[in-house]
Amino acid sequence: MTAPFNFSRGKLPILISIPHAGTALTPEVESALSEAAMPLPDTDWHIPKLYEFATSLGGSVIIGNYSRMVIDLNRPADDKPLYTTATTGLYPETLFDGAPVFIPGKEPSQAQRKAVLDTIWQPYHLQLQTELERMKAEHGYALLFDAHSIASRIPRLFEGKLPDLNFGTNGGKSCDELIEEHLVACAASQKQFSWVANGRFKGGYITRAYGQPAQGIHAVQLELAQCNYMDEQAPFAWRSDRAEKLQPLLEQLIRSMLSSAQQIA
């Protein structure tokens, strides 16, 4: 069985969480995928490569290895909806565009779903919690940067084209206001990429569950429009000519989060 995640520990009090870049499948899911789901279109393609600078910078990084078609690491274990608008759940049954994930009648059983909750979802979240607690004990505070991406146009989920950078802080509840202010200022200081804070994407379960600023743990989600670093159609190729323009800004955002956290520590 594929390990549920890959993890590398850094020296700085920031953890980069990448829950949706995985492509591993359980046999039950792989044999039941619909034709539309076989290319795994809702994957956060190439996000580990896009954030590969984070390790040399000194951040800790955790990357989920399993596809969200198996289980969504950014949804609560009880599968309560995070949005009132169209979305997907802990065990996605539709793709973002509304197409079915599974061949009718071949969906994983409740027992199979419980098994992946125990062996994939739980270990990822235990590692998240353990690392955040370690960083807080060592530095007095901990930062969580939840890294995501999505196709820039998905009519079922949002109108028109998504902004390039979509910050989510659960309406300002998941981090200190100074951290959000610095991130927004960093985004606003450049003219190449559009941005919004707490727009369509306000942060998923990871941001909402672990962001506890009163306890010294600050969490931010960044949802990137994929057109800025890759082709949005299969085979979802990496575009270095685009990524090399985006990566310096992402590094600036991480550094901004670190510097603002030091001011409030």
PDB file of C-alpha atoms in Angstrom, residues 15-187:
ATOM      1  CA  LEU A  15       4.128  23.959   7.508  1.00  0.00           C
ATOM      2  CA  ILE A  16       3.141  23.779   3.838  1.00  0.00           C
ATOM      3  CA  SER A  17       0.211  21.377   3.492  1.00  0.00           C
ATOM      4  CA  ILE A  18      -0.512  19.936   0.022  1.00  0.00           C
ATOM      5  CA  PRO A  19      -3.490  17.591   0.424  1.00  0.00           C
ATOM      6  CA  HIS A  20      -4.761  17.288  -3.160  1.00  0.00           C
ATOM      7  CA  ALA A  21      -1.720  16.573  -5.348  1.00  0.00           C
ATOM      8  CA  GLY A  22      -1.875  12.790  -4.870  1.00  0.00           C
ATOM      9  CA  THR A  23      -2.782  10.386  -7.663  1.00  0.00           C
ATOM     10  CA  ALA A  24      -2.591   7.008  -5.894  1.00  0.00           C
ATOM     11  CA  LEU A  25      -5.804   4.971  -5.950  1.00  0.00           C
ATOM     12  CA  THR A  26      -7.095   2.066  -3.941  1.00  0.00           C
ATOM     13  CA  PRO A  27      -8.020  -1.002  -6.065  1.00  0.00           C
ATOM     14  CA  GLU A  28     -11.710  -0.476  -5.277  1.00  0.00           C
ATOM     15  CA  VAL A  29     -11.688   3.096  -6.527  1.00  0.00           C
ATOM     16  CA  GLU A  30      -9.452   2.478  -9.540  1.00  0.00           C
ATOM     17  CA  SER A  31     -11.693  -0.290 -10.882  1.00  0.00           C
ATOM     18  CA  ALA A  32     -14.845   1.799 -10.436  1.00  0.00           C
ATOM     19  CA  LEU A  33     -13.877   5.195 -11.902  1.00  0.00           C
ATOM     20  CA  SER A  34     -16.035   6.614 -14.668  1.00  0.00           C
ATOM     21  CA  GLU A  35     -14.439   7.505 -17.977  1.00  0.00           C
ATOM     22  CA  ALA A  36     -14.608  11.183 -17.059  1.00  0.00           C
ATOM     23  CA  ALA A  37     -12.822  10.571 -13.746  1.00  0.00           C
ATOM     24  CA  MET A  38     -10.010   8.357 -15.044  1.00  0.00           C
ATOM     25  CA  PRO A  39      -7.693  11.296 -15.904  1.00  0.00           C
ATOM     26  CA  LEU A  40      -8.178  12.540 -12.289  1.00  0.00           C
ATOM     27  CA  PRO A  41      -9.068  16.040 -13.528  1.00  0.00           C
ATOM     28  CA  ASP A  42      -9.662  17.552 -10.076  1.00  0.00           C
ATOM     29  CA  THR A  43      -6.099  16.895  -8.916  1.00  0.00           C
ATOM     30  CA  ASP A  44      -3.964  19.824  -7.733  1.00  0.00           C
ATOM     31  CA  TRP A  45      -1.439  19.028 -10.416  1.00  0.00           C
ATOM     32  CA  HIS A  46       2.253  19.941  -9.924  1.00  0.00           C
ATOM     33  CA  ILE A  47       1.702  21.794  -6.642  1.00  0.00           C
ATOM     34  CA  PRO A  48       4.672  20.050  -4.923  1.00  0.00           C
ATOM     35  CA  LYS A  49       6.902  21.178  -7.809  1.00  0.00           C
ATOM     36  CA  LEU A  50       5.513  24.704  -7.658  1.00  0.00           C
ATOM     37  CA  TYR A  51       6.339  24.931  -3.946  1.00  0.00           C
ATOM     38  CA  GLU A  52       9.629  23.033  -4.056  1.00  0.00           C
ATOM     39  CA  PHE A  53      11.392  26.201  -2.879  1.00  0.00           C
ATOM     40  CA  ALA A  54       9.707  25.807   0.523  1.00  0.00           C
ATOM     41  CA  THR A  55      12.057  23.037   1.649  1.00  0.00           C
ATOM     42  CA  SER A  56      15.236  25.003   0.898  1.00  0.00           C
ATOM     43  CA  LEU A  57      13.636  28.015   2.565  1.00  0.00           C
ATOM     44  CA  GLY A  58      13.335  25.968   5.758  1.00  0.00           C
ATOM     45  CA  GLY A  59       9.660  25.105   5.887  1.00  0.00           C
ATOM     46  CA  SER A  60       8.127  21.758   6.751  1.00  0.00           C
ATOM     47  CA  VAL A  61       6.117  20.157   3.941  1.00  0.00           C
ATOM     48  CA  ILE A  62       3.430  17.461   3.969  1.00  0.00           C
ATOM     49  CA  ILE A  63       2.053  16.053   0.705  1.00  0.00           C
ATOM     50  CA  GLY A  64      -0.890  13.688   0.475  1.00  0.00           C
ATOM     51  CA  ASN A  65      -0.244  10.738  -1.835  1.00  0.00           C
ATOM     52  CA  TYR A  66      -3.790   9.563  -2.526  1.00  0.00           C
ATOM     53  CA  SER A  67      -6.201  11.080  -4.992  1.00  0.00           C
ATOM     54  CA  ARG A  68      -9.153  13.002  -3.642  1.00  0.00           C
ATOM     55  CA  MET A  69     -11.224  10.459  -5.605  1.00  0.00           C
ATOM     56  CA  VAL A  70     -10.343   8.053  -2.762  1.00  0.00           C
ATOM     57  CA  ILE A  71     -10.888  10.502   0.096  1.00  0.00           C
ATOM     58  CA  ASP A  72     -10.693  14.277   0.391  1.00  0.00           C
ATOM     59  CA  LEU A  73      -8.184  15.288   3.058  1.00  0.00           C
ATOM     60  CA  ASN A  74      -9.621  18.810   3.157  1.00  0.00           C
ATOM     61  CA  ARG A  75     -13.079  17.739   4.325  1.00  0.00           C
ATOM     62  CA  PRO A  76     -14.175  16.933   7.890  1.00  0.00           C
ATOM     63  CA  ALA A  77     -14.368  13.309   8.965  1.00  0.00           C
ATOM     64  CA  ASP A  78     -18.117  13.663   9.552  1.00  0.00           C
ATOM     65  CA  ASP A  79     -18.515  15.001   5.987  1.00  0.00           C
ATOM     66  CA  LYS A  80     -20.500  18.070   7.011  1.00  0.00           C
ATOM     67  CA  PRO A  81     -20.696  20.547   4.070  1.00  0.00           C
ATOM     68  CA  LEU A  82     -18.276  23.468   4.208  1.00  0.00           C
ATOM     69  CA  TYR A  83     -20.098  25.598   1.640  1.00  0.00           C
ATOM     70  CA  THR A  84     -23.747  26.293   0.899  1.00  0.00           C
ATOM     71  CA  THR A  85     -22.900  26.496  -2.813  1.00  0.00           C
ATOM     72  CA  ALA A  86     -21.946  23.532  -5.031  1.00  0.00           C
ATOM     73  CA  THR A  87     -19.034  21.545  -3.647  1.00  0.00           C
ATOM     74  CA  THR A  88     -17.729  17.994  -3.191  1.00  0.00           C
ATOM     75  CA  GLY A  89     -17.590  15.882  -0.056  1.00  0.00           C
ATOM     76  CA  LEU A  90     -15.288  13.631   1.926  1.00  0.00           C
ATOM     77  CA  TYR A  91     -15.912  10.842  -0.571  1.00  0.00           C
ATOM     78  CA  PRO A  92     -16.494  12.723  -3.837  1.00  0.00           C
ATOM     79  CA  GLU A  93     -19.282  11.306  -5.969  1.00  0.00           C
ATOM     80  CA  THR A  94     -19.106  13.990  -8.659  1.00  0.00           C
ATOM     81  CA  LEU A  95     -16.274  15.861 -10.323  1.00  0.00           C
ATOM     82  CA  PHE A  96     -16.122  19.640 -10.087  1.00  0.00           C
ATOM     83  CA  ASP A  97     -17.990  19.890 -13.386  1.00  0.00           C
ATOM     84  CA  GLY A  98     -20.796  17.651 -12.110  1.00  0.00           C
ATOM     85  CA  ALA A  99     -19.833  14.457 -13.974  1.00  0.00           C
ATOM     86  CA  PRO A 100     -20.052  11.245 -11.899  1.00  0.00           C
ATOM     87  CA  VAL A 101     -16.851   9.932 -10.339  1.00  0.00           C
ATOM     88  CA  PHE A 102     -17.938   6.283 -10.382  1.00  0.00           C
ATOM     89  CA  ILE A 103     -19.605   3.854 -12.720  1.00  0.00           C
ATOM     90  CA  PRO A 104     -23.171   3.531 -11.391  1.00  0.00           C
ATOM     91  CA  GLY A 105     -23.437   0.675  -8.908  1.00  0.00           C
ATOM     92  CA  LYS A 106     -19.675   0.379  -8.394  1.00  0.00           C
ATOM     93  CA  GLU A 107     -19.194   3.011  -5.715  1.00  0.00           C
ATOM     94  CA  PRO A 108     -16.965   1.966  -2.776  1.00  0.00           C
ATOM     95  CA  SER A 109     -18.821   0.373   0.113  1.00  0.00           C
ATOM     96  CA  GLN A 110     -19.228   1.968   3.524  1.00  0.00           C
ATOM     97  CA  ALA A 111     -16.668  -0.465   4.926  1.00  0.00           C
ATOM     98  CA  GLN A 112     -14.149   0.489   2.234  1.00  0.00           C
ATOM     99  CA  ARG A 113     -14.741   4.165   2.912  1.00  0.00           C
ATOM    100  CA  LYS A 114     -14.252   3.675   6.640  1.00  0.00           C
ATOM    101  CA  ALA A 115     -10.984   1.882   5.899  1.00  0.00           C
ATOM    102  CA  VAL A 116      -9.527   4.803   3.913  1.00  0.00           C
ATOM    103  CA  LEU A 117     -10.694   7.231   6.606  1.00  0.00           C
ATOM    104  CA  ASP A 118      -8.655   5.243   9.126  1.00  0.00           C
ATOM    105  CA  THR A 119      -5.584   4.552   6.978  1.00  0.00           C
ATOM    106  CA  ILE A 120      -5.271   7.700   4.823  1.00  0.00           C
ATOM    107  CA  TRP A 121      -7.244  10.621   6.291  1.00  0.00           C
ATOM    108  CA  GLN A 122      -6.417  10.035   9.954  1.00  0.00           C
ATOM    109  CA  PRO A 123      -2.626   9.667   9.511  1.00  0.00           C
ATOM    110  CA  TYR A 124      -2.421  12.860   7.435  1.00  0.00           C
ATOM    111  CA  HIS A 125      -4.258  14.871  10.054  1.00  0.00           C
ATOM    112  CA  LEU A 126      -2.326  13.322  12.910  1.00  0.00           C
ATOM    113  CA  GLN A 127       0.915  14.415  11.227  1.00  0.00           C
ATOM    114  CA  LEU A 128      -0.507  17.908  10.657  1.00  0.00           C
ATOM    115  CA  GLN A 129      -1.466  18.251  14.290  1.00  0.00           C
ATOM    116  CA  THR A 130       1.790  16.774  15.580  1.00  0.00           C
ATOM    117  CA  GLU A 131       3.962  19.075  13.480  1.00  0.00           C
ATOM    118  CA  LEU A 132       1.993  22.203  14.354  1.00  0.00           C
ATOM    119  CA  GLU A 133       2.238  21.345  18.050  1.00  0.00           C
ATOM    120  CA  ARG A 134       5.986  20.718  17.701  1.00  0.00           C
ATOM    121  CA  MET A 135       6.555  24.048  15.956  1.00  0.00           C
ATOM    122  CA  LYS A 136       4.513  25.924  18.531  1.00  0.00           C
ATOM    123  CA  ALA A 137       6.416  24.291  21.390  1.00  0.00           C
ATOM    124  CA  GLU A 138       9.746  25.191  19.775  1.00  0.00           C
ATOM    125  CA  HIS A 139       8.981  28.684  18.437  1.00  0.00           C
ATOM    126  CA  GLY A 140       5.994  29.853  20.464  1.00  0.00           C
ATOM    127  CA  TYR A 141       3.712  29.880  17.422  1.00  0.00           C
ATOM    128  CA  ALA A 142       3.056  27.880  14.253  1.00  0.00           C
ATOM    129  CA  LEU A 143       2.006  28.770  10.709  1.00  0.00           C
ATOM    130  CA  LEU A 144       0.033  26.580   8.326  1.00  0.00           C
ATOM    131  CA  PHE A 145      -0.058  27.386   4.608  1.00  0.00           C
ATOM    132  CA  ASP A 146      -2.553  25.116   2.851  1.00  0.00           C
ATOM    133  CA  ALA A 147      -1.625  24.991  -0.850  1.00  0.00           C
ATOM    134  CA  HIS A 148      -4.266  24.263  -3.493  1.00  0.00           C
ATOM    135  CA  SER A 149      -5.078  24.839  -7.145  1.00  0.00           C
ATOM    136  CA  ILE A 150      -8.105  24.570  -9.408  1.00  0.00           C
ATOM    137  CA  ALA A 151      -9.046  25.119 -13.038  1.00  0.00           C
ATOM    138  CA  SER A 152      -9.663  28.798 -13.695  1.00  0.00           C
ATOM    139  CA  ARG A 153     -13.105  28.193 -15.207  1.00  0.00           C
ATOM    140  CA  ILE A 154     -15.647  25.808 -13.646  1.00  0.00           C
ATOM    141  CA  PRO A 155     -19.177  27.097 -14.287  1.00  0.00           C
ATOM    142  CA  ARG A 156     -20.720  24.711 -11.747  1.00  0.00           C
ATOM    143  CA  LEU A 157     -18.636  26.168  -8.915  1.00  0.00           C
ATOM    144  CA  PHE A 158     -18.239  29.831  -9.828  1.00  0.00           C
ATOM    145  CA  GLU A 159     -19.084  32.353 -12.538  1.00  0.00           C
ATOM    146  CA  GLY A 160     -16.555  33.521 -15.076  1.00  0.00           C
ATOM    147  CA  LYS A 161     -12.833  33.178 -14.531  1.00  0.00           C
ATOM    148  CA  LEU A 162     -11.395  32.711 -11.055  1.00  0.00           C
ATOM    149  CA  PRO A 163      -8.850  35.283  -9.782  1.00  0.00           C
ATOM    150  CA  ASP A 164      -5.265  34.052  -9.998  1.00  0.00           C
ATOM    151  CA  LEU A 165      -4.712  34.058  -6.220  1.00  0.00           C
ATOM    152  CA  ASN A 166      -7.556  33.161  -3.855  1.00  0.00           C
ATOM    153  CA  PHE A 167      -6.707  33.592  -0.175  1.00  0.00           C
ATOM    154  CA  GLY A 168      -8.899  31.937   2.432  1.00  0.00           C
ATOM    155  CA  THR A 169      -8.774  32.720   6.146  1.00  0.00           C
ATOM    156  CA  ASN A 170     -12.308  31.639   7.071  1.00  0.00           C
ATOM    157  CA  GLY A 171     -13.389  35.260   7.020  1.00  0.00           C
ATOM    158  CA  GLY A 172     -10.418  36.328   9.132  1.00  0.00           C
ATOM    159  CA  LYS A 173     -10.954  33.681  11.814  1.00  0.00           C
ATOM    160  CA  SER A 174      -8.056  31.335  11.008  1.00  0.00           C
ATOM    161  CA  CYS A 175      -5.134  33.757  11.400  1.00  0.00           C
ATOM    162  CA  ASP A 176      -4.207  37.050  13.004  1.00  0.00           C
ATOM    163  CA  GLU A 177      -5.422  40.043  11.012  1.00  0.00           C
ATOM    164  CA  LEU A 178      -1.849  41.303  10.548  1.00  0.00           C
ATOM    165  CA  ILE A 179      -0.909  38.124   8.697  1.00  0.00           C
ATOM    166  CA  GLU A 180      -3.839  38.508   6.311  1.00  0.00           C
ATOM    167  CA  GLU A 181      -3.061  42.197   5.835  1.00  0.00           C
ATOM    168  CA  HIS A 182       0.549  41.446   4.916  1.00  0.00           C
ATOM    169  CA  LEU A 183      -0.419  38.690   2.484  1.00  0.00           C
ATOM    170  CA  VAL A 184      -2.954  40.938   0.772  1.00  0.00           C
ATOM    171  CA  ALA A 185      -0.455  43.799   0.634  1.00  0.00           C
ATOM    172  CA  CYS A 186       2.106  41.483  -0.932  1.00  0.00           C
ATOM    173  CA  ALA A 187      -0.405  40.391  -3.582  1.00  0.00           C
TER     174      ALA A 187
END
